[in-house]
GROMACS .gro file of C-alpha atoms in nm:
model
   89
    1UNK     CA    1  -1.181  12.275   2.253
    2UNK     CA    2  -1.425  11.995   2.033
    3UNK     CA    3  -1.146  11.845   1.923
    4UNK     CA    4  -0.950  11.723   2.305
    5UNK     CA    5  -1.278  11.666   2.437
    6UNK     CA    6  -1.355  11.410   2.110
    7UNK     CA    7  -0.961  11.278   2.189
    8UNK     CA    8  -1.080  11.220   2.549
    9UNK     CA    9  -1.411  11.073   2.511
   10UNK     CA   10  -1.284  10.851   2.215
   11UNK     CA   11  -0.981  10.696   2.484
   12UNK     CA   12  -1.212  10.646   2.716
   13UNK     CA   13  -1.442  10.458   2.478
   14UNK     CA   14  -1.134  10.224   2.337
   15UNK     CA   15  -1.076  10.125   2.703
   16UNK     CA   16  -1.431  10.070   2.776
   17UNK     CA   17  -1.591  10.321   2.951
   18UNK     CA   18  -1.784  10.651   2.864
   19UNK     CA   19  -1.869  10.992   3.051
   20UNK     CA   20  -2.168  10.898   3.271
   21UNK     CA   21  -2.510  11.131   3.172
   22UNK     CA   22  -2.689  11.123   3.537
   23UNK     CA   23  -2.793  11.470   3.625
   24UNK     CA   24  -2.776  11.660   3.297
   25UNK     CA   25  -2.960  11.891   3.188
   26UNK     CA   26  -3.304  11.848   3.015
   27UNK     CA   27  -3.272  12.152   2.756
   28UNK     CA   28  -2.942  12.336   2.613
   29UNK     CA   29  -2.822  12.676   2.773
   30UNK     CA   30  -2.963  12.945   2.623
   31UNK     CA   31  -2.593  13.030   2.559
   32UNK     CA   32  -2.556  12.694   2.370
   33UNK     CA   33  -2.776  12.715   2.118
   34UNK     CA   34  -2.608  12.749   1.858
   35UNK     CA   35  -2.457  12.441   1.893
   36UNK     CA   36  -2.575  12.162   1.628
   37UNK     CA   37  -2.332  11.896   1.663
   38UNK     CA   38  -2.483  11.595   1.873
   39UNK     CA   39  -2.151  11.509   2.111
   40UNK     CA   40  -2.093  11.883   2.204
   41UNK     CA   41  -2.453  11.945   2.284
   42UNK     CA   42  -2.454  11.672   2.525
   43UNK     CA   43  -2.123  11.759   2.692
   44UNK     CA   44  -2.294  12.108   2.722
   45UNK     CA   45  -2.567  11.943   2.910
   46UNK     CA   46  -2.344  11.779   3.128
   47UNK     CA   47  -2.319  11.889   3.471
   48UNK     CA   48  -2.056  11.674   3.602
   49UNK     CA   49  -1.787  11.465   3.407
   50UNK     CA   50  -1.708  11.152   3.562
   51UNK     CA   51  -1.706  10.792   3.464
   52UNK     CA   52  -1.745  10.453   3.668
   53UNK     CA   53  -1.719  10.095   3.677
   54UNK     CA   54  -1.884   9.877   3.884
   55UNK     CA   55  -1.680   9.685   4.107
   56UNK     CA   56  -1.743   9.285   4.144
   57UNK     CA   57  -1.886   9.230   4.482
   58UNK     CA   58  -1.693   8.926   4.521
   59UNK     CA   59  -1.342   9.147   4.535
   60UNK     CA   60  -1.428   9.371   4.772
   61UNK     CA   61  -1.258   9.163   5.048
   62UNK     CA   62  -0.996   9.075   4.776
   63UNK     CA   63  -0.637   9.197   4.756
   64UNK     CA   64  -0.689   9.216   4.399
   65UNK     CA   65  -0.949   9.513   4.442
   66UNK     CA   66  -0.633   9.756   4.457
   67UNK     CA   67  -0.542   9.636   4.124
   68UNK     CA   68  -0.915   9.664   3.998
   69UNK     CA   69  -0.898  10.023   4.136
   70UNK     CA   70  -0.526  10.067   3.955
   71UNK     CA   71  -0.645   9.943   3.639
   72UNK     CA   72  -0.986  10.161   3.604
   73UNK     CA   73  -0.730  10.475   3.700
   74UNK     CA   74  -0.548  10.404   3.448
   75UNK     CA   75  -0.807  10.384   3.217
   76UNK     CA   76  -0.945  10.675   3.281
   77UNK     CA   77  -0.676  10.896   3.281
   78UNK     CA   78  -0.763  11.090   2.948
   79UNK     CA   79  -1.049  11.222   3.168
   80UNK     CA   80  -0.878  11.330   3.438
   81UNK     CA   81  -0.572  11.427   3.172
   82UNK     CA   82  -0.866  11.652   3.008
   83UNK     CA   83  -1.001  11.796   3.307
   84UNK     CA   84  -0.683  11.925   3.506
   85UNK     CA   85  -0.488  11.997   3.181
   86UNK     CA   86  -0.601  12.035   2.867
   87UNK     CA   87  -0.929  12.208   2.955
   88UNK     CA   88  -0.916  12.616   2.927
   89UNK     CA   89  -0.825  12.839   3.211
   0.00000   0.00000   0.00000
């Protein structure tokens, strides 16, 4: 499935944000090794796939926070698109 996770992780990067890297793994699965191409080796090492945005501090107390929050949704929906459909069973 290279090429929907490359579809997913390229939308995400066109509306600004990126898989997040915290907690990966240090080396490749033993399973993995095989695998030469840079972007799939670090999605193997990834434990967790998630992305964030900070949020201004300044709208916290804002009604417009709910349309911060509607807006980064929105923009990452390829990821949770990937995760809960096009990823295999």
């Amino acid at each position: 499935y290279p090429d929907t996770f490359r579809a997913m992780t390229g939308a995400l990067a066109k509306s600004g944000l990126e898989l997040r890297t915290e907690g990966a793994l240090k080396r490749m699965p033993k399973e993995f090794e095989g695998t030469s191409e840079p972007d799939l080796m670090q999605a193997v090492k990834l434990k967790h796939f998630y992305t964030r945005e900070d949020i201004d501090p300044a709208r916290i107390t804002s009604p417009k926070l709910i349309d911060d929050c509607v807006d980064f949704v929105k923009r990452a929906m390829p990821l949770l698109k990937w995760g809960l459909l096009d990823a295999p069973d």
